[in-house]
Short mmCIF file of C-alpha atoms in Angstrom, two decimals:
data_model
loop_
_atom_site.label_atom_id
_atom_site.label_comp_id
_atom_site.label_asym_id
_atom_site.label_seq_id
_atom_site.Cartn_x
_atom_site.Cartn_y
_atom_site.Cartn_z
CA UNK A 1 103.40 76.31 92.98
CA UNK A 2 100.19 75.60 94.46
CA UNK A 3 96.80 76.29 93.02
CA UNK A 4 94.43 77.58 95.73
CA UNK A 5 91.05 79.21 95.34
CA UNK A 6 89.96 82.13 97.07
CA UNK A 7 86.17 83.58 97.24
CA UNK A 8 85.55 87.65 96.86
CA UNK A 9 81.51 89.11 96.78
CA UNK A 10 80.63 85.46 96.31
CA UNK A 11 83.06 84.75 92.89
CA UNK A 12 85.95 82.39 93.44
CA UNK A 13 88.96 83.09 91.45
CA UNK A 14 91.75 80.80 90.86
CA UNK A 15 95.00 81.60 92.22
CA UNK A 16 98.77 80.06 92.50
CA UNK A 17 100.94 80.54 94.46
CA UNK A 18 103.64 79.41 96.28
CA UNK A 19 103.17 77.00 99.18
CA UNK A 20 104.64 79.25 101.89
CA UNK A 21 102.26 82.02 100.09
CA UNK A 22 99.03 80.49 100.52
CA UNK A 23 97.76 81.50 104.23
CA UNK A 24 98.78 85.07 103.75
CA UNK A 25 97.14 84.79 100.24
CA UNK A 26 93.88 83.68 102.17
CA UNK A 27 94.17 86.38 104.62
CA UNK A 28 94.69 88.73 101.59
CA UNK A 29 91.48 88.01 100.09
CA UNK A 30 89.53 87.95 103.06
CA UNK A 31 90.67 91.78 103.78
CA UNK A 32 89.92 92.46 100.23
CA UNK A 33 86.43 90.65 100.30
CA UNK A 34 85.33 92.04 103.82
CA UNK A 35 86.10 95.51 102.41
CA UNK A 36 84.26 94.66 98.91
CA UNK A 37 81.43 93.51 101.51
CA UNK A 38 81.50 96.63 103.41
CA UNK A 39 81.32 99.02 100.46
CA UNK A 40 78.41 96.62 99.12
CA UNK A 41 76.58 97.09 102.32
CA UNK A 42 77.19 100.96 102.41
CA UNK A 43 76.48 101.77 98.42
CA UNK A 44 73.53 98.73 97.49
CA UNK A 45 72.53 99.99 94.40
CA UNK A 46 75.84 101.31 92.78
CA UNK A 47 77.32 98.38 90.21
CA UNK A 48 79.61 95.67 91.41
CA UNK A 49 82.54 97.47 89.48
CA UNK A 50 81.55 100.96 91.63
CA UNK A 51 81.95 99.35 94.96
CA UNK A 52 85.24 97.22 93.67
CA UNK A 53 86.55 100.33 92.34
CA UNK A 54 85.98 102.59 95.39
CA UNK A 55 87.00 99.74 98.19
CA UNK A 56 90.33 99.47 96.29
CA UNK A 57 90.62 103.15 96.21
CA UNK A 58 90.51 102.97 100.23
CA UNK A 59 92.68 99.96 100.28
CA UNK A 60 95.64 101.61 98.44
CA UNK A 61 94.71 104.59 100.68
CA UNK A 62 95.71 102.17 103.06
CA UNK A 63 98.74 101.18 102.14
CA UNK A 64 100.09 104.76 101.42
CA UNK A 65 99.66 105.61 104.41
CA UNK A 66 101.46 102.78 106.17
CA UNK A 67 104.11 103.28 103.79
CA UNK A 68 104.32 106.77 104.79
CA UNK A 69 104.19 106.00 108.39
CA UNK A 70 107.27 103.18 107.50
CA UNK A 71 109.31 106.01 105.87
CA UNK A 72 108.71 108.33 108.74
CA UNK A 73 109.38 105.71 111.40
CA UNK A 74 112.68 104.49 109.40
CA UNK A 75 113.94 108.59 109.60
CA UNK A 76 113.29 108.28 113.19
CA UNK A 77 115.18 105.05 113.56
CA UNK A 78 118.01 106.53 111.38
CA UNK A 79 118.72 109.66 113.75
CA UNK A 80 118.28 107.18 116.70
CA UNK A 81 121.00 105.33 115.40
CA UNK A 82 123.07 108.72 114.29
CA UNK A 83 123.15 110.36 117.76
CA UNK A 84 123.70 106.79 119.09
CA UNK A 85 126.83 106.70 116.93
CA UNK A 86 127.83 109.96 117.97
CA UNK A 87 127.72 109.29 121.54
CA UNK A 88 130.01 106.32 121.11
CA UNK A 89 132.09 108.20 119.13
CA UNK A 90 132.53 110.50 121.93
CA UNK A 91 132.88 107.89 124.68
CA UNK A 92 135.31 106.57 122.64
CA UNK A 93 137.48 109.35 122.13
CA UNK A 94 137.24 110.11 125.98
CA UNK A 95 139.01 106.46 126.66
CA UNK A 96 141.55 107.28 124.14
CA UNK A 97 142.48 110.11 126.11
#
């Protein structure tokens, strides 16, 4: 384990994590802080906790919708991979014959 440091609306917060872990943990807190930054810029007088609350809100957004877009690219891959089946099935049975 590795102890790193990472900076978000101009706090640091400690972090560890595992060597490999650490430039994606970086990049991870940038996104999060440039998004913390952008809902600062946007709402300037609501409270810190306001802006965090809401830019997480869109982050998780986000990542349901990626997820969603995984799921429906994996049922696309999955009858890919069924009619590819099928047509070798086929092919197959035709040099059996």
């Amino acid at each position: 384990m590795k102890s790193i440091k990472v900076t978000i609306l101009g706090k640091e917060f400690p972090l560890k994590v595992e060597d490999s872990e650490e430039e994606a943990m970086k990049r991870i807190a940038g996104y999060v802080d440039d998004k913390f930054r952008q809902y600062k810029k946007e709402l300037n007088k609501q409270p810190d906790t306001t802006i965090m609350t809401l830019a997480a809100l869109s982050i998780a957004e986000e990542l349901f919708e990626e997820r969603k877009r995984n799921r429906e690219l994996n049922q696309q891959e999955d009858k890919v991979l069924q009619n590819v089946n099928k047509s070798l099935e086929s092919f197959l049975e035709e040099i059996r014959e």
